[in-house]
Coordinates of C-alpha atoms in Angstrom, one line a residue:
X8 CA 103.1 89.7 102.6
X9 CA 100.8 89.6 99.3
X10 CA 97.1 90.2 98.7
X11 CA 94.9 88.6 96.0
X12 CA 96.0 88.4 92.7
X13 CA 99.5 90.3 93.4
X14 CA 102.2 89.0 91.2
X15 CA 106.0 89.1 91.4
X16 CA 105.9 91.6 88.8
X17 CA 103.7 93.9 91.2
X18 CA 105.7 93.3 94.4
X19 CA 108.6 95.2 92.8
X20 CA 106.8 98.1 91.9
X21 CA 106.6 100.9 94.6
X22 CA 102.8 101.4 96.2
X23 CA 101.9 105.0 97.1
X24 CA 98.8 106.8 98.8
X25 CA 98.4 110.4 97.6
X26 CA 95.7 112.3 99.5
X27 CA 93.8 115.4 98.4
X28 CA 94.8 114.1 94.8
X29 CA 92.1 116.1 92.6
X30 CA 93.9 119.1 92.1
X31 CA 96.9 121.4 92.4
X32 CA 99.7 119.9 94.6
X33 CA 97.8 116.4 95.3
X34 CA 97.3 116.2 91.3
X35 CA 101.3 117.1 90.5
X36 CA 102.1 114.8 93.6
X37 CA 100.5 111.8 91.9
X38 CA 101.5 112.6 88.3
X39 CA 105.3 112.5 89.2
X40 CA 105.0 109.4 91.1
X41 CA 103.4 107.8 88.3
X42 CA 106.2 109.1 86.1
X43 CA 108.4 107.5 88.6
X44 CA 107.1 104.0 87.7
X45 CA 105.0 104.3 90.8
X46 CA 101.6 102.3 91.7
X47 CA 99.6 105.3 92.5
X48 CA 96.3 105.1 94.9
X49 CA 95.0 108.9 94.1
X50 CA 92.3 110.0 96.8
X51 CA 90.0 112.9 97.6
X52 CA 86.5 113.3 97.7
X53 CA 85.7 114.2 94.6
X54 CA 86.6 111.1 92.5
X55 CA 85.3 112.6 89.1
X56 CA 88.0 115.2 89.2
X57 CA 90.6 112.4 88.8
X58 CA 89.6 111.3 85.7
X59 CA 93.1 112.6 84.1
X60 CA 95.1 110.7 86.9
X61 CA 93.1 107.5 86.0
X62 CA 93.7 107.9 82.4
X63 CA 97.4 107.7 83.5
X64 CA 97.2 105.0 85.4
X65 CA 96.5 106.2 88.8
X66 CA 93.7 104.4 91.1
X67 CA 91.5 106.3 92.5
X68 CA 89.9 106.3 95.6
X69 CA 87.1 108.3 97.1
X70 CA 88.0 109.1 100.7
X71 CA 87.5 111.7 102.9
X72 CA 89.7 112.4 105.6
X73 CA 87.4 113.7 108.2
X74 CA 85.7 109.9 107.6
X75 CA 87.3 107.3 109.2
X76 CA 85.4 104.4 107.5
X77 CA 86.2 105.9 103.8
X78 CA 90.0 106.0 105.7
X79 CA 89.9 102.6 106.7
X80 CA 88.4 101.3 103.3
X81 CA 90.8 103.0 101.4
X82 CA 93.5 101.5 103.2
X83 CA 92.3 97.9 103.2
X84 CA 91.8 98.2 99.4
X85 CA 95.5 98.8 98.7
X86 CA 96.5 96.2 101.2
X87 CA 93.9 93.7 99.6
X88 CA 95.2 94.6 96.1
X89 CA 98.8 95.4 96.3
X90 CA 99.9 93.7 99.9
X91 CA 101.9 96.6 101.0
X92 CA 102.4 100.4 101.3
X93 CA 105.5 101.9 100.5
X94 CA 104.8 105.9 100.6
X95 CA 101.6 107.7 102.2
X96 CA 101.6 111.8 101.1
X97 CA 99.5 113.3 103.7
X98 CA 98.5 116.1 101.1
X99 CA 94.8 117.0 102.2
X100 CA 94.2 120.3 103.4
X101 CA 92.9 123.7 103.1
X102 CA 93.1 127.4 104.7
X103 CA 90.5 128.4 107.0
X104 CA 91.2 131.9 107.5
X105 CA 89.5 134.5 109.8
X106 CA 89.7 136.6 112.7
X107 CA 89.7 134.2 116.0
X108 CA 86.9 136.1 117.3
X109 CA 84.8 135.3 114.5
X110 CA 85.6 131.8 113.8
X111 CA 83.0 129.5 114.9
X112 CA 84.6 126.9 117.0
X113 CA 82.8 124.1 114.9
X114 CA 84.7 125.0 111.8
X115 CA 88.4 125.6 113.9
X116 CA 87.5 121.7 114.9
X117 CA 87.4 120.8 111.1
X118 CA 90.3 122.8 110.2
X119 CA 92.4 120.8 112.6
X120 CA 89.9 117.3 111.7
X121 CA 91.1 117.9 108.0
X122 CA 94.7 119.4 108.3
X123 CA 95.7 117.4 111.3
X124 CA 93.4 114.7 112.4
X125 CA 93.0 113.0 109.1
X126 CA 96.7 112.9 108.7
X127 CA 97.2 111.2 111.6
X128 CA 94.7 108.6 111.5
X129 CA 95.9 107.6 108.0
X130 CA 99.3 107.4 109.5
X131 CA 97.7 105.3 112.2
X132 CA 96.5 103.1 109.3
X133 CA 99.5 102.5 107.7
X134 CA 101.9 102.3 110.2
X135 CA 101.4 98.6 110.8
X136 CA 101.8 97.5 107.5
X137 CA 105.1 99.6 107.5
X138 CA 106.5 98.3 110.6
X139 CA 106.1 94.7 109.2
X140 CA 107.7 95.9 106.1
X141 CA 110.7 97.5 108.2
X142 CA 110.3 100.2 105.2
X143 CA 108.1 103.0 104.6
X144 CA 108.1 106.6 103.6
X145 CA 105.6 109.1 105.7
X146 CA 105.4 112.4 103.8
X147 CA 103.3 115.1 105.2
X148 CA 102.5 118.1 103.4
X149 CA 103.2 121.1 105.6
X150 CA 103.6 124.9 104.8
X151 CA 106.4 127.9 105.5
X152 CA 103.1 128.6 107.5
X153 CA 104.3 126.4 110.1
X154 CA 107.2 128.8 111.1
X155 CA 105.7 132.3 110.2
X156 CA 102.2 133.9 111.1
X157 CA 99.8 136.3 109.8
X158 CA 96.9 138.1 111.1
X159 CA 93.4 136.4 110.7
X160 CA 95.4 133.3 109.9
X161 CA 95.7 131.8 113.5
X162 CA 93.7 128.5 113.1
X163 CA 95.4 127.3 109.7
X164 CA 98.7 128.3 111.1
X165 CA 98.1 126.5 114.4
X166 CA 97.5 123.3 112.1
X167 CA 100.4 123.5 110.6
X168 CA 102.3 124.3 113.6
X169 CA 100.7 120.9 114.7
X170 CA 102.0 119.2 111.7
X171 CA 105.3 120.0 111.8
X172 CA 105.4 119.4 115.9
X173 CA 103.5 116.1 115.2
X174 CA 106.0 114.7 112.2
X175 CA 109.3 115.7 114.3
X176 CA 107.9 113.3 117.3
X177 CA 106.9 110.6 114.8
X178 CA 110.4 110.7 113.1
X179 CA 112.2 109.6 116.2
X180 CA 109.1 107.4 117.0
X181 CA 109.2 105.1 113.6
X182 CA 112.9 105.3 112.7
X183 CA 113.8 102.0 114.9
X184 CA 111.2 100.2 112.5
X185 CA 112.7 101.3 108.9
X186 CA 110.2 103.8 108.3
X187 CA 111.0 107.5 107.5
X188 CA 108.9 110.6 108.1
X189 CA 109.4 113.7 106.1
X190 CA 107.8 116.7 106.3
X191 CA 107.5 119.2 103.2
X192 CA 107.1 122.9 103.4
X193 CA 105.9 125.0 100.6
X194 CA 106.0 128.6 100.0
X195 CA 103.7 130.2 97.5
X196 CA 102.0 127.7 95.1
X197 CA 99.6 128.1 92.3
X198 CA 96.7 126.4 93.0
X199 CA 92.8 126.6 94.1
X200 CA 94.3 127.1 97.7
X201 CA 94.3 131.2 97.8
X202 CA 91.0 131.7 96.3
X203 CA 88.9 129.4 98.6
X204 CA 90.7 130.7 102.0
X205 CA 90.2 134.2 100.6
X206 CA 86.4 133.6 100.1
X207 CA 86.5 131.9 103.9
X208 CA 87.8 134.9 105.0
X209 CA 85.8 137.5 103.5
X210 CA 82.6 135.3 104.8
X211 CA 83.7 135.5 108.2
X212 CA 85.7 138.5 108.7
X213 CA 85.0 140.9 105.9
X214 CA 82.3 143.0 107.2
X215 CA 82.8 143.5 111.1
X216 CA 85.9 145.2 113.2
X217 CA 88.2 143.2 111.2
X218 CA 86.8 144.2 107.9
X219 CA 90.0 146.4 107.0
X220 CA 92.6 143.8 107.6
X221 CA 90.3 141.3 105.9
X222 CA 90.2 143.1 102.9
X223 CA 94.2 143.8 102.6
X224 CA 94.8 139.8 102.9
X225 CA 92.0 138.7 101.0
X226 CA 93.6 141.1 98.1
X227 CA 97.1 139.4 98.8
X228 CA 95.8 135.7 98.8
X229 CA 94.1 136.4 95.4
X230 CA 97.2 138.2 93.8
X231 CA 99.6 135.5 95.3
X232 CA 99.5 133.1 92.0
X233 CA 101.3 135.8 90.4
X234 CA 104.8 135.3 92.0
X235 CA 104.1 131.5 93.2
X236 CA 105.6 128.7 91.9
X237 CA 104.2 126.1 90.1
X238 CA 102.9 122.7 91.9
X239 CA 105.1 120.6 90.6
X240 CA 107.9 122.0 92.4
X241 CA 106.0 120.4 95.2
X242 CA 105.9 117.3 93.5
X243 CA 109.7 116.7 92.8
X244 CA 110.3 117.4 96.5
X245 CA 107.9 114.7 97.6
X246 CA 109.5 111.9 94.5
X247 CA 112.8 113.0 96.0
X248 CA 111.9 112.4 99.8
X249 CA 109.8 109.2 98.6
X250 CA 112.9 107.7 96.9
X251 CA 115.9 109.2 98.3
X252 CA 118.0 106.5 100.1
X253 CA 118.4 109.1 103.2
X254 CA 115.7 111.6 102.9
X255 CA 116.1 115.1 104.3
X256 CA 113.6 115.5 107.5
X257 CA 112.5 118.4 106.0
X258 CA 112.1 120.2 102.7
X259 CA 111.5 123.8 102.3
X260 CA 110.6 124.8 98.6
X261 CA 108.3 127.0 96.7
X262 CA 108.1 131.1 96.3
X263 CA 109.4 132.7 99.5
X264 CA 109.7 129.3 101.8
X265 CA 113.5 129.4 102.6
X266 CA 114.3 133.0 103.1
X267 CA 110.8 133.6 105.4
X268 CA 111.6 130.4 107.4
X269 CA 115.7 131.4 108.0
X270 CA 114.8 134.7 108.8
X271 CA 112.1 133.3 111.4
X272 CA 115.1 131.0 112.9
X273 CA 117.1 134.3 113.4
X274 CA 115.0 137.3 114.0
X275 CA 113.5 138.3 117.4
X276 CA 109.7 138.1 117.6
X277 CA 109.6 142.0 117.3
X278 CA 112.0 142.1 114.3
X279 CA 109.9 139.4 112.6
X280 CA 106.6 141.4 113.4
X281 CA 107.8 144.2 112.1
X282 CA 108.7 142.2 108.5
X283 CA 105.3 140.7 108.1
X284 CA 103.4 144.1 109.0
X285 CA 105.6 145.8 106.3
X286 CA 104.7 143.2 103.9
X287 CA 100.9 143.0 104.8
X288 CA 100.9 146.9 104.6
X289 CA 102.5 146.8 100.9
X290 CA 100.8 144.1 99.4
X291 CA 97.5 145.5 98.2
X292 CA 99.9 148.3 96.9
X293 CA 102.2 145.8 94.9
X294 CA 98.7 143.8 93.6
X295 CA 97.3 146.6 92.1
X296 CA 100.7 147.9 90.5
X297 CA 100.9 144.4 88.8
X298 CA 97.1 144.3 88.0
X299 CA 97.9 147.9 86.0
X300 CA 100.7 146.5 84.3
X301 CA 99.2 143.2 83.7
X302 CA 96.1 145.3 81.5
X303 CA 98.7 147.7 79.8

């Protein structure tokens, strides 16, 4: 099963497609796989932001996970050039925040289009090749947000709950064909994500009945990088998921992820509500103290 111009040497190299590779977690994943000797196709809407990856040897793809034509063309290019796909890393995603009452339904649908349906469509596109190979890894970047919850984050959390449910079902569905499905669940990670999410939150809920909650959560989001893990933590987990003989079904990594996921497993809803509410109430004070400390 080889594409045009593929040599025997090419066929010994593993091929990965990484979405959302223009910054943050996606860029770190692409770099880590390149360092492991993989051939990496780095996909994002902004090709100009992937010049550094191209310089390191990545093949950059213009891809919008809400545009079927760009996804289909991207996967076909990989198959034409390499004849196989060994790993799909579904990393593209963003956080859309705001009170459910105030978030337009078009934006709610877009959140699902990017975080869930784009992931599912790319999985559909690579699965026939992986079945024919009787091998492959599908690595879905979820979040600890698939286990916990917070006010004004209903649509984002709903997408991550959906990614986990989809991945669990898919893992059993594809196991007979030699395809492993892995979910990576990061905690707090330093990236553009928090600032973008805070901006969307303030735009939608910063001036109405939810303004007080919105200001609190925006402060938490913008101050989260100080206690967050580096994107390389996620990249290392993805490399393990792509290379281990028997990968774990889930990798829970990064600041706060393991204790919060563990707490959700054992605490009843009212206790978990109290824990998260306390953290929500205390966060602005912690951010303010940290800012004063850093300024001194």
